[in-house]
Structures are given as structure tokens and as C-alpha cells.
Coordinates of N, CA and C and ligand atoms in Angstrom, one line a residue:
M14 N 0.9 -1.4 0.1 CA 0.0 0.1 0.1 C 0.9 1.2 0.1
L15 N 0.5 2.2 -0.8 CA 1.2 3.6 -0.9 C 0.6 4.3 0.3
T16 N 1.7 5.1 0.9 CA 1.3 6.0 1.9 C 1.8 7.4 1.5
V17 N 1.2 8.7 1.5 CA 1.7 9.7 0.9 C 1.5 10.8 2.1
W18 N 2.7 11.5 2.6 CA 2.5 12.6 3.4 C 2.6 13.9 2.8
G19 N 1.7 14.8 3.3 CA 2.0 16.3 2.9 C 0.4 16.9 3.3
R20 N 0.7 18.2 3.1 CA -0.8 19.0 3.4 C -1.2 19.4 1.9
R21 N -2.5 19.2 1.9 CA -3.2 19.5 0.6 C -2.9 20.8 0.0
S22 N -2.5 21.8 0.8 CA -2.1 23.3 0.3 C -0.7 23.3 -0.4
S23 N -0.2 22.2 -0.1 CA 1.4 22.2 -0.5 C 1.5 21.9 -2.1
F24 N 2.1 23.0 -2.9 CA 2.2 23.0 -4.0 C 3.0 21.5 -4.5
N25 N 4.1 21.3 -3.7 CA 4.8 20.2 -4.4 C 4.0 18.8 -3.8
L26 N 3.1 18.8 -2.9 CA 2.4 17.7 -2.7 C 1.3 17.4 -3.9
Q27 N 0.8 18.6 -4.3 CA -0.2 18.6 -5.2 C 0.3 18.0 -6.5
K28 N 1.6 18.1 -7.0 CA 2.3 17.3 -8.1 C 1.9 15.8 -8.0
V29 N 2.3 15.4 -6.7 CA 2.6 14.1 -6.4 C 1.1 13.6 -6.5
M30 N 0.2 14.2 -5.9 CA -1.2 13.8 -5.8 C -1.9 13.5 -7.2
W31 N -1.5 14.7 -7.8 CA -2.1 14.7 -9.2 C -1.7 13.3 -10.0
L32 N -0.6 13.0 -10.0 CA 0.0 11.6 -10.7 C -0.7 10.4 -9.7
V33 N -0.7 10.5 -8.7 CA -1.4 9.3 -7.9 C -2.9 9.3 -8.5
G34 N -3.6 10.5 -8.6 CA -4.7 10.2 -9.3 C -5.1 9.9 -10.7
E35 N -4.1 10.3 -11.4 CA -4.3 9.9 -12.8 C -3.6 8.5 -12.9
L36 N -3.0 7.9 -12.0 CA -2.7 6.3 -12.2 C -3.7 5.6 -11.4
K37 N -4.4 6.2 -10.6 CA -5.5 5.7 -9.8 C -5.0 4.5 -8.8
L38 N -3.9 5.2 -8.3 CA -3.3 4.4 -7.2 C -4.0 4.3 -5.9
P39 N -4.2 3.1 -5.3 CA -4.9 3.1 -4.1 C -3.7 3.5 -2.7
H40 N -4.2 4.6 -2.1 CA -3.1 5.1 -1.2 C -3.8 5.6 0.2
T41 N -3.0 5.8 1.1 CA -3.6 6.6 2.2 C -2.8 7.7 2.3
H42 N -3.5 9.0 2.5 CA -2.9 10.2 2.6 C -2.9 10.7 4.1
I43 N -1.6 11.3 4.7 CA -1.4 11.5 5.9 C -1.2 12.9 5.9
P44 N -2.0 13.9 6.5 CA -1.9 15.3 6.6 C -0.3 15.5 7.4
A45 N 0.5 16.2 6.7 CA 1.8 16.5 7.4 C 2.1 17.8 7.0
G46 N 3.0 18.6 7.9 CA 3.5 19.9 7.5 C 2.6 20.7 8.1
A47 N 3.1 22.3 8.1 CA 2.3 23.5 8.5 C 1.5 23.2 10.0
S48 N 0.1 23.5 10.0 CA -0.6 23.2 11.2 C -0.5 21.8 11.5
H49 N -0.4 21.0 10.5 CA -0.5 19.4 11.0 C 0.6 19.2 11.7
G50 N 1.9 19.6 11.5 CA 3.2 19.5 12.0 C 3.6 18.0 11.7
G51 N 4.4 17.6 12.6 CA 5.0 16.2 12.4 C 6.5 16.1 11.7
L52 N 6.9 17.3 11.1 CA 8.0 17.3 10.0 C 9.3 17.0 10.9
D53 N 9.2 17.3 12.0 CA 10.5 17.5 13.1 C 10.5 16.2 13.9
D54 N 9.4 15.2 13.8 CA 9.4 13.9 14.5 C 10.5 13.2 14.0
P55 N 11.0 12.5 15.1 CA 12.4 11.7 14.4 C 11.8 10.5 13.5
A56 N 10.6 10.4 13.7 CA 10.3 8.8 12.8 C 10.2 9.6 11.3
F57 N 9.8 10.8 11.3 CA 9.6 11.6 10.0 C 10.9 11.9 9.4
L58 N 11.8 12.3 10.4 CA 13.2 12.9 9.9 C 14.0 11.8 9.3
A59 N 13.6 10.4 9.8 CA 14.2 8.9 9.6 C 13.9 8.6 8.1
M60 N 12.8 9.2 7.8 CA 12.3 9.0 6.3 C 12.9 10.0 5.4
N61 N 12.8 11.3 5.7 CA 13.3 12.3 5.1 C 14.2 13.5 6.0
P62 N 15.5 13.3 5.8 CA 16.3 14.0 6.6 C 16.2 15.8 6.2
H63 N 15.6 15.9 5.2 CA 15.3 17.3 4.7 C 14.1 18.0 5.3
G64 N 13.2 17.1 6.1 CA 12.3 17.4 6.9 C 11.1 18.2 6.1
R65 N 10.8 17.8 5.0 CA 9.8 18.4 4.1 C 8.9 17.6 3.5
V66 N 7.8 17.9 3.1 CA 6.7 17.0 2.4 C 6.6 17.7 0.8
P67 N 6.4 16.7 0.0 CA 5.8 15.2 0.2 C 7.1 14.3 0.5
V68 N 6.4 13.1 1.1 CA 7.3 12.0 1.2 C 6.4 10.8 1.0
I69 N 6.8 9.8 0.4 CA 5.9 8.5 0.1 C 6.8 7.4 0.6
D70 N 5.8 6.6 1.2 CA 6.2 5.1 1.6 C 5.3 4.1 0.6
D71 N 6.3 3.4 -0.2 CA 5.5 2.3 -1.1 C 6.1 1.1 -0.6
G72 N 5.3 0.6 0.0 CA 5.6 -0.9 0.4 C 7.1 -0.9 1.2
G73 N 7.3 0.0 1.9 CA 8.7 0.0 2.2 C 9.8 0.7 1.6
T74 N 9.4 1.3 0.4 CA 10.4 1.9 -0.2 C 10.0 3.5 0.0
I75 N 10.9 4.1 0.6 CA 10.7 5.4 1.1 C 11.2 6.6 -0.3
V76 N 10.6 7.6 -0.7 CA 10.9 8.6 -1.5 C 10.5 9.9 -1.1
W77 N 11.3 10.9 -1.2 CA 11.1 12.2 -1.1 C 11.7 13.0 -2.2
E78 N 11.2 14.3 -2.1 CA 11.5 15.2 -3.2 C 10.6 15.1 -4.4
S79 N 9.7 16.1 -4.7 CA 8.3 15.8 -5.4 C 8.6 15.2 -6.7
Q80 N 9.6 15.6 -7.3 CA 9.6 15.2 -8.8 C 10.7 14.2 -8.6
T81 N 11.3 13.8 -7.8 CA 11.9 12.2 -7.8 C 10.6 11.3 -7.4
I82 N 9.9 11.7 -6.7 CA 8.6 10.8 -6.4 C 7.8 10.7 -7.8
L83 N 7.7 11.7 -8.6 CA 7.0 11.6 -10.0 C 7.5 10.7 -10.8
R84 N 9.0 10.7 -10.9 CA 9.7 9.8 -11.6 C 9.6 8.4 -11.3
Y85 N 9.5 8.1 -10.0 CA 9.4 6.8 -9.5 C 8.0 6.4 -9.7
L86 N 7.0 7.0 -9.2 CA 5.8 6.5 -9.6 C 5.4 6.1 -11.0
A87 N 5.8 7.0 -12.0 CA 5.8 6.9 -13.2 C 6.6 5.6 -13.6
A88 N 7.8 5.4 -13.3 CA 8.4 4.2 -13.8 C 7.9 2.8 -13.1
R89 N 7.3 3.0 -11.7 CA 6.7 1.7 -11.2 C 5.5 1.5 -11.7
Y90 N 4.4 2.4 -11.9 CA 3.3 2.2 -12.0 C 2.5 2.7 -13.3
G91 N 3.3 3.6 -14.0 CA 3.1 4.3 -15.3 C 2.9 3.5 -16.4
D92 N 2.2 3.7 -17.6 CA 2.6 3.1 -18.6 C 3.6 3.8 -19.3
S93 N 3.7 3.4 -20.9 CA 5.1 4.1 -21.3 C 4.9 5.6 -21.7
R94 N 3.5 6.0 -21.4 CA 3.5 7.4 -21.8 C 3.8 8.1 -20.7
F95 N 3.9 7.9 -19.4 CA 4.6 8.4 -18.5 C 6.0 8.1 -18.1
W96 N 6.5 6.8 -18.5 CA 7.9 6.8 -18.4 C 8.4 5.8 -19.4
S97 N 8.9 6.5 -20.5 CA 9.3 5.6 -21.5 C 10.7 5.0 -21.1
D98 N 10.9 3.7 -21.7 CA 12.3 3.0 -21.6 C 13.5 3.6 -22.6
D99 N 12.8 4.3 -23.5 CA 13.7 5.0 -24.2 C 14.2 6.2 -23.5
P100 N 15.6 6.3 -23.6 CA 16.1 7.8 -22.9 C 15.8 8.8 -23.7
A101 N 15.9 8.8 -25.1 CA 15.6 10.1 -25.7 C 14.2 10.5 -25.7
E102 N 13.3 9.6 -25.7 CA 11.8 9.8 -25.7 C 11.7 10.4 -24.0
R103 N 12.0 9.7 -23.3 CA 12.0 10.3 -21.9 C 12.5 11.5 -21.4
S104 N 13.6 11.8 -22.1 CA 14.1 13.2 -22.0 C 13.4 14.3 -22.7
L105 N 12.3 14.0 -23.4 CA 11.5 15.0 -23.9 C 10.5 15.5 -22.8
A106 N 10.3 14.7 -21.8 CA 9.5 14.9 -20.5 C 10.3 15.7 -19.5
E107 N 11.3 15.1 -19.5 CA 12.2 15.3 -18.1 C 12.8 16.9 -18.4
R108 N 13.0 17.1 -19.6 CA 13.6 18.5 -19.8 C 12.5 19.6 -19.2
W109 N 11.2 19.2 -19.5 CA 10.2 20.1 -19.0 C 10.0 20.2 -17.3
M110 N 10.3 18.9 -16.9 CA 10.1 18.9 -15.5 C 11.4 19.9 -14.7
D111 N 12.6 19.5 -15.4 CA 13.8 20.1 -14.9 C 13.6 21.6 -15.0
W112 N 12.9 22.0 -16.4 CA 13.0 23.7 -16.5 C 11.8 24.1 -15.6
S113 N 10.9 23.4 -15.2 CA 10.0 24.0 -14.4 C 10.3 23.9 -12.9
Q114 N 11.2 23.3 -12.5 CA 11.8 23.2 -11.1 C 12.8 24.1 -11.2
A115 N 13.5 24.4 -12.1 CA 14.6 25.4 -12.0 C 14.4 26.7 -12.6
S116 N 13.4 26.9 -13.5 CA 13.1 28.2 -13.8 C 11.8 28.5 -13.4
L117 N 10.5 28.0 -13.7 CA 9.4 28.7 -13.5 C 9.0 28.8 -12.0
Q118 N 9.3 27.4 -11.5 CA 8.8 27.4 -9.9 C 9.6 28.3 -9.1
P119 N 10.7 28.6 -9.2 CA 11.3 29.7 -8.4 C 10.8 31.1 -8.8
D120 N 10.4 31.3 -9.9 CA 10.0 32.8 -10.2 C 8.6 32.8 -9.8
F121 N 7.8 31.7 -10.1 CA 6.5 31.8 -9.9 C 6.2 31.6 -8.2
L122 N 6.6 30.5 -7.8 CA 6.1 30.2 -6.4 C 6.8 30.8 -5.5
L123 N 8.0 31.2 -5.5 CA 9.0 31.7 -4.7 C 8.5 33.3 -4.7
G124 N 8.8 33.9 -6.0 CA 8.8 35.4 -6.3 C 7.3 35.8 -6.2
V125 N 6.5 35.2 -7.0 CA 5.0 35.6 -7.1 C 4.1 35.2 -5.7
F126 N 4.3 33.9 -5.9 CA 3.1 33.5 -4.9 C 3.6 33.7 -3.3
W127 N 4.9 33.5 -3.0 CA 5.4 33.8 -1.8 C 5.6 35.3 -1.7
G128 N 6.2 36.0 -2.6 CA 6.6 37.1 -2.4 C 5.4 38.3 -2.6
F129 N 4.3 38.0 -3.3 CA 3.1 38.8 -3.6 C 2.1 38.3 -2.5
Y130 N 1.6 36.9 -2.9 CA 0.4 36.6 -2.3 C 0.5 36.3 -0.9
R131 N 1.6 35.8 -0.5 CA 1.8 34.9 0.9 C 2.5 36.4 1.7
T132 N 2.8 37.6 1.4 CA 3.6 38.3 1.9 C 2.4 39.4 2.5
P133 N 2.3 39.9 3.6 CA 1.5 40.9 3.9 C 1.7 42.1 3.2
E134 N 0.9 43.1 2.9 CA 1.0 44.1 1.6 C 2.0 44.9 2.2
G135 N 1.9 45.4 3.5 CA 3.1 46.4 3.8 C 4.5 46.0 3.6
Q136 N 4.7 44.6 3.8 CA 6.0 43.8 3.8 C 6.3 43.6 2.3
R137 N 5.7 43.7 1.4 CA 6.0 43.3 0.0 C 7.3 44.0 -0.6
N138 N 8.2 43.7 -1.1 CA 9.1 44.1 -2.2 C 8.7 44.0 -3.5
M139 N 8.1 45.2 -3.7 CA 7.2 45.3 -5.1 C 8.1 45.4 -6.4
S140 N 9.5 46.0 -6.3 CA 10.1 45.6 -7.4 C 10.7 44.4 -7.7
M141 N 10.7 43.6 -6.6 CA 11.4 42.2 -6.7 C 10.0 41.6 -7.2
V142 N 8.9 41.6 -6.8 CA 7.7 40.9 -7.2 C 7.5 41.2 -8.6
N143 N 7.4 42.6 -9.0 CA 7.2 42.9 -10.4 C 8.1 42.5 -11.4
A144 N 9.6 42.3 -10.9 CA 10.4 41.6 -11.6 C 9.8 40.1 -12.0
K145 N 9.6 39.4 -10.8 CA 9.0 38.1 -11.0 C 7.8 37.9 -12.0
I146 N 6.9 38.8 -11.6 CA 5.7 38.7 -12.4 C 6.1 38.9 -13.9
R147 N 7.1 39.8 -14.2 CA 7.6 40.0 -15.6 C 8.2 38.8 -16.2
A148 N 9.1 38.2 -15.3 CA 9.6 36.7 -15.3 C 8.8 35.5 -15.9
C149 N 7.6 35.6 -15.0 CA 6.7 34.6 -15.3 C 6.0 34.6 -16.7
A150 N 5.5 36.1 -16.8 CA 5.0 36.3 -18.1 C 5.9 35.7 -19.3
R151 N 7.3 35.9 -19.4 CA 8.1 35.3 -20.3 C 8.2 33.9 -20.2
H152 N 7.9 33.1 -19.0 CA 7.9 31.6 -18.9 C 6.5 31.4 -19.6
F153 N 5.4 31.7 -19.3 CA 4.2 31.3 -19.8 C 4.2 31.5 -21.5
Q154 N 4.8 32.9 -21.8 CA 4.8 32.9 -23.2 C 5.5 32.0 -24.0
L155 N 6.8 31.6 -23.3 CA 7.6 30.3 -24.0 C 6.6 29.2 -24.1
L156 N 5.8 28.9 -22.9 CA 4.8 27.6 -23.0 C 3.9 28.1 -24.1
D157 N 3.3 29.2 -24.0 CA 2.4 29.4 -25.1 C 2.9 29.1 -26.8
R158 N 4.0 29.4 -26.8 CA 4.7 29.2 -28.1 C 4.7 27.6 -28.5
V159 N 5.3 26.8 -27.2 CA 5.4 25.5 -27.5 C 4.0 24.7 -27.8
L160 N 3.1 25.3 -27.2 CA 1.5 24.6 -26.9 C 1.0 25.3 -28.4
A161 N 1.2 26.0 -29.2 CA 0.6 26.4 -30.2 C 0.2 25.2 -31.1
D162 N 1.2 24.3 -31.2 CA 0.9 23.2 -32.3 C 0.6 21.9 -31.5
R163 N 0.4 21.8 -30.2 CA 0.1 20.3 -29.7 C -0.7 20.6 -28.3
P164 N -1.6 19.7 -27.9 CA -2.5 19.8 -26.6 C -1.6 20.0 -25.3
F165 N -0.7 19.2 -25.4 CA 0.4 19.1 -24.1 C 1.6 19.0 -24.6
L166 N 2.5 19.4 -23.5 CA 4.0 19.7 -23.7 C 4.7 18.6 -24.7
C167 N 4.3 17.3 -24.4 CA 5.0 16.5 -25.5 C 4.3 16.0 -26.4
G168 N 3.2 16.4 -26.8 CA 2.4 15.8 -27.8 C 0.8 15.8 -27.6
D169 N 0.2 14.5 -27.9 CA -1.0 14.4 -27.8 C -1.6 14.1 -26.6
A170 N -0.8 13.7 -25.7 CA -1.2 13.1 -24.3 C -0.6 13.9 -23.1
L171 N -1.3 13.7 -21.9 CA -0.6 14.3 -20.6 C 0.7 13.4 -20.5
T172 N 1.6 13.9 -20.1 CA 3.0 13.2 -19.6 C 3.6 13.8 -18.4
L173 N 4.3 13.3 -17.9 CA 5.1 14.1 -16.7 C 5.4 15.1 -16.9
A174 N 5.8 15.6 -18.3 CA 6.3 17.1 -18.7 C 5.3 18.0 -18.2
D175 N 4.0 17.8 -18.3 CA 2.9 18.7 -17.8 C 2.6 18.9 -16.6
I176 N 3.1 18.0 -15.6 CA 2.8 18.0 -14.0 C 3.3 19.0 -13.3
P177 N 4.5 19.1 -13.5 CA 5.0 20.3 -12.4 C 4.7 21.7 -13.1
A178 N 4.8 21.7 -14.2 CA 4.4 23.2 -14.7 C 2.8 23.5 -14.8
G179 N 2.2 22.3 -14.9 CA 0.5 22.4 -15.0 C 0.2 22.8 -13.6
T180 N 0.9 22.4 -12.5 CA 0.5 22.5 -11.2 C 0.5 23.9 -10.9
S181 N 1.2 24.8 -11.7 CA 1.3 26.3 -11.2 C 0.0 26.9 -11.9
L182 N -0.7 26.4 -12.8 CA -1.7 27.3 -13.5 C -2.7 27.7 -12.7
Y183 N -3.1 26.8 -12.0 CA -4.3 27.2 -11.0 C -4.0 28.3 -9.9
R184 N -3.1 28.6 -9.6 CA -2.6 29.6 -9.0 C -2.4 30.7 -9.7
Y185 N -1.6 30.6 -10.8 CA -1.3 31.6 -11.7 C -2.6 32.2 -12.2
F186 N -3.5 31.8 -12.6 CA -4.7 32.2 -13.0 C -5.6 32.8 -11.9
E187 N -5.4 32.5 -10.6 CA -6.4 32.7 -9.8 C -6.0 34.0 -9.0
I188 N -4.7 34.3 -8.9 CA -4.4 35.4 -8.1 C -4.2 36.7 -9.0
D189 N -4.4 37.8 -8.2 CA -4.7 39.1 -8.9 C -3.2 39.9 -9.4
I190 N -2.8 39.5 -10.3 CA -1.5 40.0 -11.0 C -1.9 40.2 -12.7
E191 N -0.6 40.9 -13.1 CA -1.0 41.0 -14.7 C -0.4 39.9 -15.2
R192 N -1.1 39.5 -16.4 CA -0.6 38.3 -17.1 C -0.6 38.7 -18.6
P193 N 0.2 38.0 -19.3 CA 0.2 38.2 -20.9 C -1.1 37.6 -21.5
S194 N -1.3 37.9 -22.7 CA -2.4 36.8 -23.4 C -1.7 35.9 -23.9
V195 N -2.0 34.6 -23.2 CA -1.2 33.3 -23.6 C -2.6 32.2 -23.9
P196 N -3.1 32.4 -25.1 CA -4.5 31.7 -25.6 C -4.0 30.0 -25.4
H197 N -3.0 29.8 -25.8 CA -2.6 28.2 -25.8 C -2.3 27.6 -24.3
V198 N -1.8 28.7 -23.6 CA -1.7 28.2 -22.3 C -2.9 27.9 -21.7
E199 N -4.1 29.0 -21.8 CA -5.2 29.0 -21.5 C -6.0 27.8 -21.7
A200 N -5.8 27.3 -23.1 CA -6.4 26.1 -23.7 C -6.0 25.0 -22.9
W201 N -4.6 25.0 -22.7 CA -3.9 23.8 -21.8 C -4.5 23.6 -20.5
Y202 N -4.6 24.9 -20.0 CA -5.3 24.8 -18.6 C -6.8 24.1 -18.6
R203 N -7.5 24.6 -19.6 CA -9.0 24.3 -19.6 C -9.0 22.5 -20.0
R204 N -7.7 22.2 -20.6 CA -7.6 20.8 -20.8 C -7.3 20.0 -19.4
M205 N -6.5 20.8 -18.5 CA -6.3 20.2 -17.1 C -7.4 20.0 -16.3
Q206 N -8.4 21.2 -16.6 CA -9.5 21.2 -15.5 C -10.6 20.1 -15.9
E207 N -10.4 19.6 -17.1 CA -11.3 18.3 -17.6 C -10.7 17.2 -16.8
R208 N -9.7 17.2 -16.2 CA -9.2 15.8 -15.4 C -9.7 15.9 -14.2
P209 N -10.4 14.9 -13.6 CA -10.9 14.7 -12.4 C -9.4 14.8 -11.3
A210 N -8.5 14.1 -11.6 CA -7.3 14.1 -10.8 C -6.9 15.6 -10.5
Y211 N -6.7 16.5 -11.6 CA -6.3 18.0 -11.4 C -7.4 18.5 -10.6
R212 N -8.7 18.5 -10.8 CA -9.7 19.2 -10.2 C -9.5 18.8 -8.5
E213 N -9.4 17.7 -8.3 CA -9.5 17.3 -7.0 C -7.9 17.6 -6.1
H214 N -7.0 17.3 -6.8 CA -5.7 17.6 -6.1 C -4.9 18.8 -6.3
V215 N -5.2 19.6 -7.5 CA -4.5 20.9 -7.7 C -5.4 22.1 -7.5
M216 N -6.5 21.9 -7.8 CA -7.5 23.0 -7.6 C -8.2 23.3 -6.1
V217 N -7.2 23.3 -5.3 CA -7.6 23.2 -3.9 C -7.2 24.9 -3.5
P218 N -8.4 25.5 -3.3 CA -8.7 27.0 -2.5 C -7.3 27.1 -1.7
F219 N -6.7 28.2 -2.0 CA -5.6 28.8 -1.0 C -5.7 30.0 -0.3
S220 N -7.0 30.6 -0.2 CA -7.2 32.0 0.5 C -6.6 32.2 1.7
E221 N -6.7 30.7 2.5 CA -6.0 30.8 3.8 C -4.6 31.2 3.9
L222 N -4.0 31.2 2.7 CA -2.6 31.4 2.8 C -2.3 32.9 2.6
Y223 N -3.2 33.8 2.2 CA -3.3 35.1 1.8 C -2.5 36.0 2.9
G224 N -1.6 36.6 2.6 CA -0.9 37.4 3.6 C -0.1 36.8 4.8
R225 N 0.2 35.4 4.9 CA 0.6 34.7 5.6 C 1.9 34.1 5.4
L226 N 2.9 34.4 6.0 CA 4.2 34.0 5.9 C 4.6 32.8 6.7
D227 N 3.6 32.6 7.7 CA 4.0 31.3 8.4 C 3.0 30.3 7.6
Y228 N 3.6 29.0 7.9 CA 2.7 27.8 7.2 C 1.6 27.8 8.0
Ligands
GSH302 N1 12.3 20.3 -3.3 C1 11.2 20.0 -2.5 C2 10.5 20.8 -1.7 C3 9.9 20.5 -0.4 C4 9.2 21.4 0.3 O1 9.7 22.6 0.6 N2 7.9 21.4 0.6 C5 7.1 22.2 1.6 C6 5.8 22.5 1.2 S1 5.6 22.6 -0.6 C7 7.2 22.0 2.9 O2 7.6 20.8 3.4 N3 7.0 23.1 3.8 C8 7.1 22.9 5.3 C9 5.7 22.7 5.8 O3 4.6 22.4 5.0 O4 5.5 22.7 6.8 C10 10.3 19.1 -3.1 O5 10.0 19.2 -4.2 O6 9.7 18.0 -2.5

């Protein structure tokens, strides 16, 4: 049996739960982190010395780091659309996962979501926030160009490529910031919203996080 630790408002948990939902994996979810606590418990630190969620225990195999978990679940339970045996084909999805973690996620999640949405108004560094909003506009315009001739980042079907970047969409389109016109990204987002796993695990209201720097 698969066990997943994390809080439902955690962006990194959402990526994992979205894939768990797509793969229809039976699982137990244990709320952990923020007000649920538990991350400093010795038993939790023995699983993840970094003391962060998400973490999974899959029949005794412990995995932490959200994107490592995505790769693990896709390789263990996915069909070849999520994890190709061919390194070249697999790299088509992996590059978008790594791009998302190295480029989009720092600018959006740290710069905009934390810097703007989670920071109380009087404490915001608006020149930093505005620079990050502009950086995000460039990231989404890049995605818009790629998605102009395909429904998903690697072609006709959802793959691991779409999960980290796609998890940003709900918050990006919900919060009150300036956005460029990105019709192909908006169409991609509508395709995500048709998926029950996306609606259940990613479209999680987050207004309780507004202006709150604590977890
Ligand atoms: N790079 C890690 C980041 C893990 C991380 O920072 N998780 C946050 C939640 S998104 C966390 O555990 N925060 C502490 C808390 O929720 O109490 C990953 O992708 O899993």
C-alpha cells in the first residue's frame, strides 16, 4: 500500500497527488506539515532528513523530493506514456520537469506566490515582485509558443512534462496579477480542468494562505 505525507495546500504535494490520481493508485494520505506538524518528529526525519513534504512510503520504499517521487511512481506504475524506456523519448518530458523546477517554480512560487500573495501588503518588495511577474510572463509566453501546435507539452497526451508546470496554472490564473495574453496556455489549462485528478488535487482553494508568511 502507498502512503503519502503532506498537506493539501502544498504545491509540491499537489504534483504528486495529481499523478497518484491519474494512475488511480490506492493510497493513504497522511496530512503533515504546517499546522499538521510532524516534520520534526524523529520518525519523519528518519524517512526524509530534509524534513519536508511530500514523502511517500511504497511498501517499504521511501521516496522524498516531489519530482523524484513523480519519476518513481511513473516508472513503477505508469505506462510508457508517463515513463518511456527509451532515454531519448523520456528526456522530452524530463527537460520540462527540470525547466519547471529550475526556472518557472522559483520565479512563480517563490517570487510571486510567496513574494506577493503570501507576504502581507506592507512587507512586500514590489520591485522584486514585479520583476518576478515579468519573468513569469516570459515563462508562460514560452509555453504558449510550444503549445501552439500540440495539446500537451510532449504531444497528444498528458505526460510527466505537464505535471510540474501544470500545477502552477491554478494559482497563476487565480491570483490578482498582470498576465500576458497566452491563449494556448489557457487552452492547456482548460484541458487540465477536464481531468478529475487535477480538479481534486491541484484546484485546492488557497485563500487561507493570503498574507501569511507562516505555514
Ligand atoms: N524540493 C522539495 C521542496 C519540499 C518543500 O519545500 N515542501 C514544503 C511544502 S511545498 C514544506 O515541506 N514546507 C514545510 C511545511 O509544509 O510545513 C520538493 O519538491 O519536494
